[in-house]
Coordinates of C-alpha atoms in Angstrom, one line a residue:
Chain V
M22 CA 85.2 67.6 88.8
N23 CA 88.0 68.4 86.3
K24 CA 91.4 67.4 86.4
L25 CA 94.4 69.2 86.7
L26 CA 98.4 67.9 86.5
I27 CA 100.6 70.1 87.9
V28 CA 104.6 68.7 86.9
G29 CA 107.1 70.5 88.6
T30 CA 109.9 70.8 91.0
V31 CA 109.4 70.5 94.5
A32 CA 112.1 71.8 96.4
F33 CA 114.4 73.7 99.4
D34 CA 114.4 77.7 98.8
A35 CA 116.6 79.8 100.7
I36 CA 116.0 83.7 99.8
E37 CA 117.9 86.8 101.0
T38 CA 115.8 90.3 100.1
P39 CA 116.5 93.7 101.7
F40 CA 113.9 92.4 103.9
G41 CA 115.5 89.3 105.7
K42 CA 116.8 86.0 104.7
T43 CA 115.1 82.5 105.6
D44 CA 116.7 79.1 106.5
K45 CA 116.0 76.2 103.7
I46 CA 111.7 77.1 103.5
L47 CA 109.5 75.0 101.1
G48 CA 109.7 76.1 97.2
G49 CA 109.1 74.9 94.1
A50 CA 107.4 75.5 90.7
A51 CA 105.1 72.3 91.1
T52 CA 104.5 73.8 95.3
F53 CA 103.7 77.2 94.3
I54 CA 100.7 76.0 91.5
G55 CA 99.3 73.6 93.2
L56 CA 98.5 75.9 96.2
S57 CA 97.3 78.7 94.1
A58 CA 95.1 76.6 91.4
S59 CA 94.0 74.6 95.0
F60 CA 91.9 77.7 95.1
F61 CA 89.6 76.4 92.4
D62 CA 86.8 73.7 92.4
V63 CA 89.4 71.8 90.1
D64 CA 91.4 67.6 91.0
S65 CA 95.1 68.4 90.7
A66 CA 98.3 66.4 91.2
I67 CA 102.3 67.0 91.0
V68 CA 104.1 64.7 89.6
S69 CA 107.9 65.3 91.3
V70 CA 110.5 64.5 93.0
V71 CA 111.9 65.0 96.8
G72 CA 114.6 62.9 98.2
E73 CA 114.2 60.9 102.5
D74 CA 115.0 64.6 103.9
F75 CA 111.7 66.4 102.8
P76 CA 109.8 66.8 105.9
Q77 CA 106.4 64.5 106.0
E78 CA 105.0 68.0 107.1
Y79 CA 105.7 69.8 103.4
L80 CA 104.0 67.1 101.8
D81 CA 101.2 67.0 104.1
L82 CA 101.2 70.6 103.8
L83 CA 99.8 69.7 99.9
S84 CA 97.4 67.1 100.4
D85 CA 95.4 69.4 103.3
R86 CA 94.9 71.1 100.1
G87 CA 93.7 68.5 98.4
I88 CA 96.4 67.7 95.4
D89 CA 97.2 64.3 95.1
I90 CA 100.5 63.9 95.2
S91 CA 100.9 60.0 94.8
G92 CA 102.9 61.5 92.0
I93 CA 105.3 62.9 93.9
E94 CA 108.2 60.2 94.1
I95 CA 110.9 60.3 97.6
V96 CA 114.3 58.8 96.8
K97 CA 115.6 56.2 99.6
G98 CA 118.9 58.3 100.2
G99 CA 118.4 61.1 98.1
K100 CA 119.6 64.9 98.5
T101 CA 115.9 67.2 97.4
F102 CA 116.2 69.8 94.6
F103 CA 117.9 73.0 96.5
W104 CA 117.9 76.7 95.0
S105 CA 119.3 79.7 97.2
G106 CA 119.1 83.3 95.6
R107 CA 119.8 86.6 96.4
Y108 CA 117.9 89.8 95.1
H109 CA 118.2 92.7 94.4
N110 CA 117.5 96.1 96.2
D111 CA 114.9 96.9 93.5
L112 CA 113.6 93.2 93.5
N113 CA 113.2 92.8 90.2
S114 CA 116.8 90.9 89.5
R115 CA 118.7 88.1 91.5
D116 CA 121.5 85.9 92.1
T117 CA 121.7 82.5 92.5
L118 CA 124.0 81.5 95.0
V119 CA 123.5 77.8 95.1
T120 CA 121.8 75.6 92.4
E121 CA 121.7 71.9 94.0
L122 CA 119.8 69.6 91.1
N123 CA 120.2 66.1 93.7
V124 CA 117.9 63.6 92.9
L125 CA 116.2 66.1 90.4
A126 CA 119.3 64.5 88.5
D127 CA 117.5 62.0 87.2
F128 CA 114.2 62.3 87.7
Q129 CA 112.0 60.4 85.3
P130 CA 108.5 61.7 85.6
K131 CA 106.1 59.1 86.5
V132 CA 102.2 60.4 85.9
P133 CA 99.4 58.7 87.8
V134 CA 97.0 56.3 86.4
G135 CA 94.4 58.5 87.3
Y136 CA 95.9 61.9 85.7
Q137 CA 97.3 60.4 82.2
D138 CA 93.7 61.7 81.3
A139 CA 93.7 65.1 82.4
D140 CA 92.0 67.7 81.3
V141 CA 94.4 70.3 81.2
V142 CA 98.4 69.8 82.0
M143 CA 100.4 72.3 83.4
L144 CA 104.0 72.1 82.6
G145 CA 106.3 74.0 85.2
N146 CA 109.8 74.9 84.8
L147 CA 111.5 71.7 83.9
H148 CA 114.3 70.2 82.0
P149 CA 112.2 70.2 78.6
M150 CA 112.8 66.5 78.0
V151 CA 110.9 65.5 81.0
Q152 CA 107.8 68.0 80.6
I153 CA 108.1 65.4 77.0
S154 CA 107.8 62.2 78.9
V155 CA 105.0 63.5 80.6
L156 CA 103.1 64.7 77.8
D157 CA 104.3 61.3 75.9
Q158 CA 102.3 59.4 79.0
M159 CA 99.1 61.1 78.6
T160 CA 96.3 58.6 77.2
E161 CA 94.0 61.5 75.9
K162 CA 94.6 64.6 74.7
P163 CA 94.2 67.1 77.7
K164 CA 91.9 69.7 76.3
L165 CA 95.0 72.6 77.0
V166 CA 99.0 72.4 77.9
V167 CA 100.6 75.0 79.5
L168 CA 103.9 75.2 78.6
D169 CA 106.5 77.2 81.3
T170 CA 110.3 77.7 80.9
M171 CA 113.1 79.8 81.4
N172 CA 116.6 81.4 79.8
F173 CA 118.3 78.5 81.3
W174 CA 116.8 76.3 79.0
M175 CA 117.8 78.3 76.3
D176 CA 120.8 78.8 76.6
C177 CA 121.5 74.4 77.0
A178 CA 118.7 72.8 76.0
L179 CA 117.3 74.6 72.9
P180 CA 116.4 72.1 70.4
E181 CA 114.3 70.1 73.1
L182 CA 112.7 73.1 74.5
H183 CA 111.6 73.7 71.0
Q184 CA 109.8 69.9 70.9
V185 CA 108.5 70.6 73.6
M186 CA 107.2 74.2 72.1
K187 CA 105.4 72.0 69.7
R188 CA 103.5 69.8 71.8
V189 CA 101.8 72.9 73.6
D190 CA 98.8 75.5 73.7
V191 CA 100.1 78.0 75.7
I192 CA 103.9 78.9 76.3
T193 CA 104.7 81.8 79.6
I194 CA 107.9 83.2 80.0
N195 CA 109.1 86.9 81.1
D196 CA 109.7 89.7 78.7
E197 CA 113.9 88.8 78.3
E198 CA 113.5 85.5 77.8
A199 CA 110.7 86.7 74.9
R200 CA 113.6 88.5 73.4
Q201 CA 116.1 85.4 73.8
L202 CA 113.7 83.2 72.4
S203 CA 112.7 85.6 69.6
G204 CA 115.8 87.7 68.5
E205 CA 113.2 90.4 69.0
Y206 CA 113.1 93.2 71.1
S207 CA 109.6 95.0 70.5
L208 CA 107.2 91.8 72.3
V209 CA 104.6 92.3 69.5
K210 CA 107.2 90.9 67.6
A211 CA 108.5 88.5 69.9
A212 CA 105.0 86.4 70.5
A213 CA 104.8 86.5 66.4
K214 CA 107.6 84.6 66.4
I215 CA 107.0 82.3 69.6
H216 CA 104.0 81.4 67.9
T217 CA 105.5 79.8 64.5
M218 CA 107.2 77.5 67.0
G219 CA 104.6 76.2 67.8
P220 CA 102.2 77.9 71.1
K221 CA 98.3 78.9 70.0
Y222 CA 99.1 81.4 72.6
V223 CA 101.4 83.1 74.4
V224 CA 101.7 84.8 77.9
I225 CA 104.8 87.5 78.3
K226 CA 105.1 88.5 82.2
K227 CA 106.6 91.4 83.0
G228 CA 106.6 91.2 86.5
E229 CA 105.8 94.2 88.7
H230 CA 104.9 95.8 84.6
G231 CA 102.2 92.9 84.6
A232 CA 101.3 90.8 82.1
L233 CA 100.8 90.4 78.5
L234 CA 98.4 88.0 76.4
F235 CA 98.8 86.8 72.9
Q236 CA 97.0 85.0 70.3
G237 CA 97.5 86.3 66.2
K238 CA 96.7 89.5 66.9
E239 CA 94.2 90.1 69.5
I240 CA 96.4 91.2 72.6
F241 CA 95.3 91.2 76.5
F242 CA 97.0 92.6 79.3
A243 CA 97.0 92.4 82.9
P244 CA 98.7 95.0 85.6
A245 CA 100.7 94.0 88.4
L246 CA 98.7 95.4 91.2
P247 CA 100.3 98.0 92.7
L248 CA 101.5 97.0 96.2
E249 CA 103.2 99.0 99.0
E250 CA 106.0 96.4 99.2
V251 CA 107.0 93.6 97.5
F252 CA 108.5 91.1 100.1
D253 CA 109.7 88.4 98.2
P254 CA 109.2 87.7 94.2
T255 CA 110.5 84.2 94.8
G256 CA 107.6 82.1 93.3
A257 CA 105.3 85.1 91.9
G258 CA 105.6 83.8 88.5
D259 CA 104.6 79.6 89.5
T260 CA 101.4 80.8 91.5
F261 CA 100.4 83.2 87.9
A262 CA 100.6 80.1 86.1
G263 CA 99.1 78.1 88.6
G264 CA 96.0 80.2 89.2
F265 CA 95.9 80.9 85.3
S266 CA 95.5 76.7 84.6
G267 CA 93.6 76.2 87.2
F268 CA 90.8 78.6 86.3
I269 CA 91.1 77.2 83.1
A270 CA 90.9 73.7 84.3
Q271 CA 88.0 74.7 86.6
S272 CA 85.9 76.6 84.2
E273 CA 86.6 74.2 80.7
N274 CA 87.0 77.1 78.2
I275 CA 89.3 77.7 76.4
S276 CA 88.2 80.7 74.0
F277 CA 90.7 83.9 73.9
G278 CA 87.6 85.9 75.8
N279 CA 88.2 83.3 78.9
M280 CA 91.7 83.0 78.6
K281 CA 91.6 86.9 79.9
N282 CA 89.8 86.1 83.1
A283 CA 92.5 83.0 83.2
I284 CA 94.7 86.2 83.5
I285 CA 93.1 88.3 85.7
H286 CA 93.1 85.4 87.9
G287 CA 96.9 84.3 87.7
S288 CA 97.4 88.6 88.6
N289 CA 95.5 88.5 91.8
L290 CA 96.6 85.0 93.2
A291 CA 100.9 86.6 92.5
S292 CA 100.1 89.4 94.1
F293 CA 99.5 87.7 97.2
C294 CA 102.2 85.3 96.8
V295 CA 105.0 88.4 97.4
E296 CA 103.7 89.4 100.1
K297 CA 105.8 86.9 102.2
F298 CA 108.3 85.1 102.3
G299 CA 107.9 81.9 99.9
T300 CA 105.2 80.0 100.6
E301 CA 103.8 81.8 103.6
R302 CA 101.3 83.8 102.2
M303 CA 99.5 81.5 100.1
L304 CA 99.5 79.2 103.2
V305 CA 97.4 81.4 105.0
L306 CA 95.7 83.0 101.9
E307 CA 92.0 82.9 102.3
K308 CA 89.3 82.5 99.3
E309 CA 86.9 86.1 100.7
E310 CA 90.5 87.4 100.3
V311 CA 91.2 86.1 97.1
Y312 CA 87.3 87.4 95.6
D313 CA 87.7 91.3 97.6
R314 CA 90.8 91.7 95.3
L315 CA 89.6 90.9 92.5
K316 CA 86.8 93.9 93.0
Q317 CA 90.2 95.8 93.3
F318 CA 91.7 94.5 89.5
R319 CA 88.7 95.7 88.4
A320 CA 88.7 99.2 89.5
L321 CA 91.8 99.0 88.7
T322 CA 91.6 98.4 85.2
Q323 CA 87.7 98.9 84.1
F324 CA 86.5 102.3 82.4
D325 CA 83.5 103.4 80.8
I326 CA 84.3 104.7 77.7
E327 CA 81.3 104.3 75.3
L328 CA 81.9 103.2 72.4
E329 CA 80.2 101.5 69.4
Chain S
M6 CA 82.8 125.3 74.3
N7 CA 85.0 124.5 77.4
K8 CA 88.4 127.2 77.2
L9 CA 91.8 124.9 78.3
L10 CA 94.6 127.1 78.6
I11 CA 98.1 125.8 78.2
V12 CA 101.8 126.8 78.9
G13 CA 104.8 124.8 77.8
T14 CA 107.7 125.3 75.1
V15 CA 107.0 126.0 71.3
A16 CA 110.7 124.3 69.8
F17 CA 113.0 123.4 67.6
D18 CA 114.0 119.3 68.5
A19 CA 116.6 117.4 66.6
I20 CA 116.2 114.1 67.1
E21 CA 118.5 111.0 66.7
T22 CA 117.2 107.0 67.3
P23 CA 117.8 104.0 66.2
F24 CA 116.2 104.4 63.2
G25 CA 117.3 107.5 62.0
K26 CA 118.0 111.6 62.8
T27 CA 116.4 114.5 61.9
D28 CA 117.3 118.2 61.6
K29 CA 116.0 120.8 63.7
I30 CA 111.8 119.8 63.4
L31 CA 108.9 121.3 65.4
G32 CA 108.9 120.3 68.8
G33 CA 108.2 121.7 71.9
A34 CA 106.3 120.5 75.1
A35 CA 103.1 123.3 74.3
T36 CA 103.3 121.5 70.6
F37 CA 102.4 118.5 71.8
I38 CA 99.8 119.1 74.1
G39 CA 97.7 121.4 72.4
L40 CA 97.6 118.8 69.0
S41 CA 96.8 115.9 71.3
A42 CA 93.8 118.9 72.8
S43 CA 93.0 119.4 69.5
F44 CA 91.0 116.0 68.9
F45 CA 88.4 117.3 71.6
D46 CA 85.7 119.4 71.5
V47 CA 87.5 122.5 73.5
D48 CA 88.7 126.2 72.5
S49 CA 92.5 126.0 74.2
A50 CA 95.3 128.4 73.6
I51 CA 99.2 128.1 74.2
V52 CA 100.9 130.5 76.3
S53 CA 104.9 130.5 75.1
V54 CA 107.5 132.5 73.7
V55 CA 109.7 132.3 70.4
G56 CA 112.7 133.3 68.1
E57 CA 112.1 135.5 64.8
D58 CA 114.2 132.2 63.3
F59 CA 110.9 130.6 64.1
P60 CA 108.8 129.6 61.0
Q61 CA 105.5 130.8 60.8
E62 CA 104.0 127.5 58.6
Y63 CA 105.0 126.3 62.2
L64 CA 103.0 128.4 63.7
D65 CA 100.3 128.0 61.5
L66 CA 100.1 124.0 61.9
L67 CA 98.8 125.3 64.8
S68 CA 96.3 128.0 64.6
D69 CA 95.1 126.0 61.6
R70 CA 93.9 123.3 64.0
G71 CA 91.7 126.3 66.3
I72 CA 94.8 127.0 68.7
D73 CA 94.8 130.2 70.0
I74 CA 98.4 131.6 69.3
S75 CA 98.1 135.3 70.4
G76 CA 99.8 134.1 73.5
I77 CA 103.0 132.8 71.7
E78 CA 105.1 136.3 72.2
I79 CA 107.8 136.3 69.0
V80 CA 110.8 137.8 69.9
K81 CA 112.3 140.3 67.5
G82 CA 116.1 139.2 66.9
G83 CA 115.9 136.4 69.6
K84 CA 116.6 132.2 69.0
T85 CA 114.1 129.6 69.8
F86 CA 115.0 127.2 72.6
F87 CA 116.4 124.4 70.7
W88 CA 117.1 121.1 72.2
S89 CA 118.8 117.5 70.9
G90 CA 119.2 114.4 71.9
R91 CA 119.8 110.9 71.6
Y92 CA 117.7 107.6 72.1
H93 CA 119.2 104.4 73.3
N94 CA 118.6 101.2 71.9
D95 CA 115.8 100.5 74.0
L96 CA 114.5 104.2 73.4
N97 CA 113.8 104.0 77.2
S98 CA 116.6 106.2 77.6
R99 CA 118.2 109.1 76.0
D100 CA 121.3 111.8 76.2
T101 CA 120.5 115.2 76.1
L102 CA 122.8 116.6 73.6
V103 CA 122.0 120.4 73.0
T104 CA 120.0 122.6 75.0
E105 CA 120.0 126.2 74.3
L106 CA 117.3 128.1 76.1
N107 CA 118.1 131.6 73.9
V108 CA 114.6 133.2 74.1
L109 CA 113.3 130.9 77.2
A110 CA 115.7 132.6 79.8
D111 CA 114.0 135.5 80.5
F112 CA 110.3 134.5 78.9
Q113 CA 107.9 136.1 80.9
P114 CA 104.0 134.7 80.0
K115 CA 101.2 136.6 79.4
V116 CA 97.7 134.7 79.4
P117 CA 95.5 136.1 76.8
V118 CA 92.6 138.0 78.4
G119 CA 90.2 135.8 77.4
Y120 CA 92.1 132.9 78.7
Q121 CA 92.2 134.1 82.3
D122 CA 89.0 132.4 82.9
A123 CA 90.0 129.3 81.1
D124 CA 88.2 125.9 82.4
V125 CA 91.5 123.8 82.6
V126 CA 94.8 125.1 83.1
M127 CA 97.1 122.7 81.9
L128 CA 101.5 123.4 82.9
G129 CA 103.3 121.8 80.7
N130 CA 106.8 121.8 81.9
L131 CA 108.5 124.6 82.3
H132 CA 110.8 126.4 85.0
P133 CA 107.8 126.8 88.3
M134 CA 108.4 130.5 88.6
V135 CA 106.8 130.9 84.8
Q136 CA 103.8 127.9 86.0
I137 CA 103.5 130.2 88.7
S138 CA 103.2 132.9 87.4
V139 CA 100.6 132.2 84.8
L140 CA 98.0 130.7 87.7
D141 CA 98.4 134.2 88.9
Q142 CA 96.7 135.8 85.8
M143 CA 94.5 134.1 86.2
T144 CA 90.9 136.6 87.6
E145 CA 88.7 132.5 88.1
K146 CA 89.7 129.9 89.9
P147 CA 89.6 127.0 86.9
K148 CA 88.1 123.9 87.8
L149 CA 91.3 121.6 87.4
V150 CA 94.5 122.7 87.0
V151 CA 97.6 119.8 85.8
L152 CA 100.9 120.6 86.4
D153 CA 103.8 118.9 84.4
T154 CA 107.2 118.7 85.4
M155 CA 110.5 116.5 85.5
N156 CA 113.5 116.0 87.2
F157 CA 115.2 119.1 86.2
W158 CA 113.6 121.7 88.4
M159 CA 113.7 118.8 91.6
D160 CA 117.6 119.1 91.2
C161 CA 117.8 123.0 90.9
A162 CA 114.4 124.7 92.1
L163 CA 112.7 122.1 94.5
P164 CA 111.7 124.9 96.9
E165 CA 109.7 126.5 93.7
L166 CA 108.2 123.5 92.4
H167 CA 106.7 122.8 95.8
Q168 CA 105.2 126.1 95.3
V169 CA 103.3 125.3 92.5
M170 CA 102.4 121.6 93.3
K171 CA 100.4 123.6 97.2
R172 CA 98.3 124.8 93.7
V173 CA 97.8 122.7 91.2
D174 CA 94.9 119.4 91.3
V175 CA 96.9 116.8 88.8
I176 CA 100.5 116.5 88.5
T177 CA 101.7 114.3 86.0
I178 CA 104.9 112.7 85.9
N179 CA 107.3 109.7 85.1
D180 CA 108.3 106.6 87.7
E181 CA 111.8 107.9 88.7
E182 CA 110.9 111.1 88.8
A183 CA 108.1 110.3 91.9
R184 CA 110.8 107.9 93.1
Q185 CA 113.0 110.5 93.1
L186 CA 110.6 113.8 94.7
S187 CA 109.2 111.5 97.1
G188 CA 111.9 109.0 98.3
E189 CA 109.9 106.1 98.0
Y190 CA 111.0 103.4 95.9
S191 CA 107.2 101.6 96.2
L192 CA 105.0 103.5 93.5
V193 CA 102.0 103.5 95.9
K194 CA 104.1 105.3 98.5
A195 CA 105.4 108.2 96.2
A196 CA 102.1 108.9 95.3
A197 CA 101.1 108.8 98.9
K198 CA 104.3 111.3 100.3
I199 CA 103.5 113.2 96.8
H200 CA 99.4 114.2 97.5
T201 CA 100.9 115.5 100.8
M202 CA 102.7 117.8 99.1
G203 CA 99.5 119.4 97.4
P204 CA 98.4 117.3 94.1
K205 CA 95.3 115.1 95.3
Y206 CA 95.6 113.6 92.1
V207 CA 98.7 112.0 91.3
V208 CA 99.7 110.4 88.0
I209 CA 102.6 108.2 87.5
K210 CA 103.6 107.9 83.9
K211 CA 106.0 104.4 83.2
G212 CA 106.3 104.5 79.6
E213 CA 105.9 102.0 77.4
H214 CA 104.9 100.6 81.2
G215 CA 101.7 102.4 81.0
A216 CA 100.0 104.9 83.7
L217 CA 98.7 104.8 86.9
L218 CA 96.2 107.5 88.6
F219 CA 96.0 107.6 92.4
Q220 CA 93.5 109.8 94.5
G221 CA 94.2 108.6 97.9
K222 CA 93.5 104.5 98.3
E223 CA 92.2 104.7 94.3
I224 CA 93.8 103.8 91.9
F225 CA 93.7 103.5 88.1
F226 CA 96.0 101.7 85.3
A227 CA 96.0 101.8 82.3
P228 CA 99.1 100.3 80.0
A229 CA 100.5 101.3 76.9
L230 CA 99.4 100.2 73.4
P231 CA 101.3 97.1 72.6
L232 CA 103.3 99.0 69.5
E233 CA 105.4 96.5 67.0
E234 CA 107.7 99.6 66.7
V235 CA 108.5 102.3 69.1
F236 CA 109.7 105.3 66.3
D237 CA 110.7 108.2 68.4
P238 CA 109.7 108.2 72.0
T239 CA 109.7 112.5 71.9
G240 CA 106.8 114.3 72.9
A241 CA 104.9 110.7 74.1
G242 CA 104.7 112.1 77.2
D243 CA 103.5 115.5 76.5
T244 CA 100.6 114.1 73.7
F245 CA 99.1 112.1 77.2
A246 CA 99.0 114.8 79.2
G247 CA 97.4 116.3 76.5
G248 CA 94.7 113.5 75.5
F249 CA 94.2 113.8 79.2
S250 CA 93.5 117.8 79.6
G251 CA 91.9 118.1 76.6
F252 CA 89.3 115.2 77.5
I253 CA 88.8 116.4 80.5
A254 CA 88.0 120.1 79.2
Q255 CA 85.7 118.7 76.9
S256 CA 84.0 116.9 79.9
E257 CA 83.8 118.6 82.5
N258 CA 83.8 116.4 85.4
I259 CA 86.5 115.6 87.6
S260 CA 85.4 112.7 89.0
F261 CA 87.7 109.6 89.6
G262 CA 85.6 107.8 87.3
N263 CA 86.1 110.4 84.8
M264 CA 89.7 110.7 85.4
K265 CA 90.0 107.3 85.0
N266 CA 88.6 107.2 80.8
A267 CA 90.9 111.1 80.1
I268 CA 93.6 109.0 81.4
I269 CA 92.5 106.4 78.5
H270 CA 92.4 108.5 75.5
G271 CA 95.7 110.3 76.9
S272 CA 97.6 106.7 76.7
N273 CA 95.6 106.2 73.2
L274 CA 96.7 109.5 71.9
A275 CA 100.4 108.7 72.5
S276 CA 100.4 105.4 71.0
F277 CA 100.3 107.3 67.7
C278 CA 102.8 110.1 68.4
V279 CA 105.5 107.5 68.8
E280 CA 105.0 105.7 65.6
K281 CA 107.2 108.5 63.7
F282 CA 109.5 111.6 64.1
G283 CA 108.5 114.3 66.4
T284 CA 104.7 115.3 65.6
E285 CA 105.2 114.0 62.3
R286 CA 102.4 111.4 63.0
M287 CA 100.0 113.7 64.7
L288 CA 100.0 116.3 62.6
V289 CA 98.2 113.6 60.2
L290 CA 96.5 112.1 62.0
E291 CA 92.8 111.5 61.8
K292 CA 89.8 111.0 64.5
E293 CA 88.3 107.8 63.4
E294 CA 92.0 106.1 63.8
V295 CA 92.0 107.0 67.1
Y296 CA 87.8 106.2 67.5
D297 CA 89.3 102.6 65.9
R298 CA 92.4 102.7 69.1
L299 CA 90.2 103.1 71.5
K300 CA 88.8 99.5 70.6
Q301 CA 92.1 98.1 70.8
F302 CA 92.5 99.5 74.3
R303 CA 88.8 98.7 75.7
A304 CA 89.9 95.3 73.9
L305 CA 93.1 95.0 75.9
T306 CA 92.3 95.8 78.8
Q307 CA 88.8 94.6 79.7
F308 CA 87.7 91.4 80.9
D309 CA 84.2 90.0 82.3
I310 CA 85.0 88.6 85.4
E311 CA 81.4 88.8 87.1
L312 CA 81.5 90.1 91.0
E313 CA 78.8 91.4 93.3

């Protein structure tokens, strides 16, 4: 089986939506990416850090899904990264209420020896210097490196972000971030500028409005599945990234045509994530449900106009 | 050839966008619908009204494209409907600067005898009572009636709007209007409620975010083509409706599968409309360009995940 290396946060989240609120629950970019990628035939490992307060049962949830957690450092006496946020009524925007970096402040990632030759590396949202450190530890050039990042790093670590962007094949960011990074309002122009910063493939996530994949002049679009109710968007972008990178790692095919399929798989898995709080839905999701919803994606998007 | 009957405004528009402004130019819902539908093999006629100030050359532009304009009444001494608007920087929202109803205030539509048995009726945005009057003049039940409307009629003629909705097969409205009409935020729930008001098919237009087609539990989605620059969105929704109804009239097939194709044709034509001011782009558009861009739509949306 091919190997997928995931770096990102493993964390506590506390979430408020118009539908309710949670206490501290399992969260973090690497958690969502790992759970999502576990729906593919791939060996995966998470590189992250937690405090001594992090419950063993949460770690078990990950290893039960076949994820190698030997790269998750547990800091004695340390406290786990904690994020709390409140979503507005439209669920498209949110306020961050609390960010406690805790053990994340001094995080030095250590890639397990068995994953220093991973086929695909998924750099989840973290400080660009941490992402670079992971790439520096690879003994073989991965077939594909995927970078997820956010506006926070554009504001406070832009030179480092540019450094890591030069070393990745794919970047995934949302539409506002693409505009901020490029200075262009048109997403077509934004993607063209971001190409020149390094990534050959640019994925722009538009939340409920779907996702765009750019490679030069080629464009592919996947809608988000129209849902009766979006319950909690937390982790949807990471779940998308996990489905994308997990499928690519499984299929070992990095053609543009196969990236289209990867975008569909990512969108499909993300459509489940938002149905419940945090990781709740992903933890009970069955492969059969995933397969059935792929058929819905096909019905949603495929047409049969005959063209030469 | 099948017959398409179009009712709607034929008007003067004055438009301001971040890219420039126009004097009074050719505009109006029926104008855009007619130009768009003229790309299909269909006999079409416009029912509308203009003043004596309306240039013969504008009428010629329509009849040169094979559109029957005998149903466009010219009111002696009257002034043509005039709309002026200014788009905001994102081109997604606009302020109306001027609305002069003029001859539209007392408009009594008269359907030409040769079109009282039209196969498809496209009710462009107008007072619901005008739309009802057109339906009352049909001597044969059309194969398909399509209704376009807007929030203005929800605010000031809701009972009449509900009356016309009971008599149509398809309604096309934008996302905010769907929410207003249904009182539901989720577009899936909104479409379900709008179904109960009459239309079997509900089309929700999301501008740059594409369009959704609902029939009961079935959903189809067509993206807007990602463009480097949207120059002027005026008429894009009407151009979409013209492509949709023109294709349906040509193909004489009102299955859900063929409606999907109609949505793609509508989106395709609308992608040209926004490239220049008003009708400028549509007036020089060639069939070959339309065909080539359909291929782009296919590349943009079609994938090949194998499913049983």
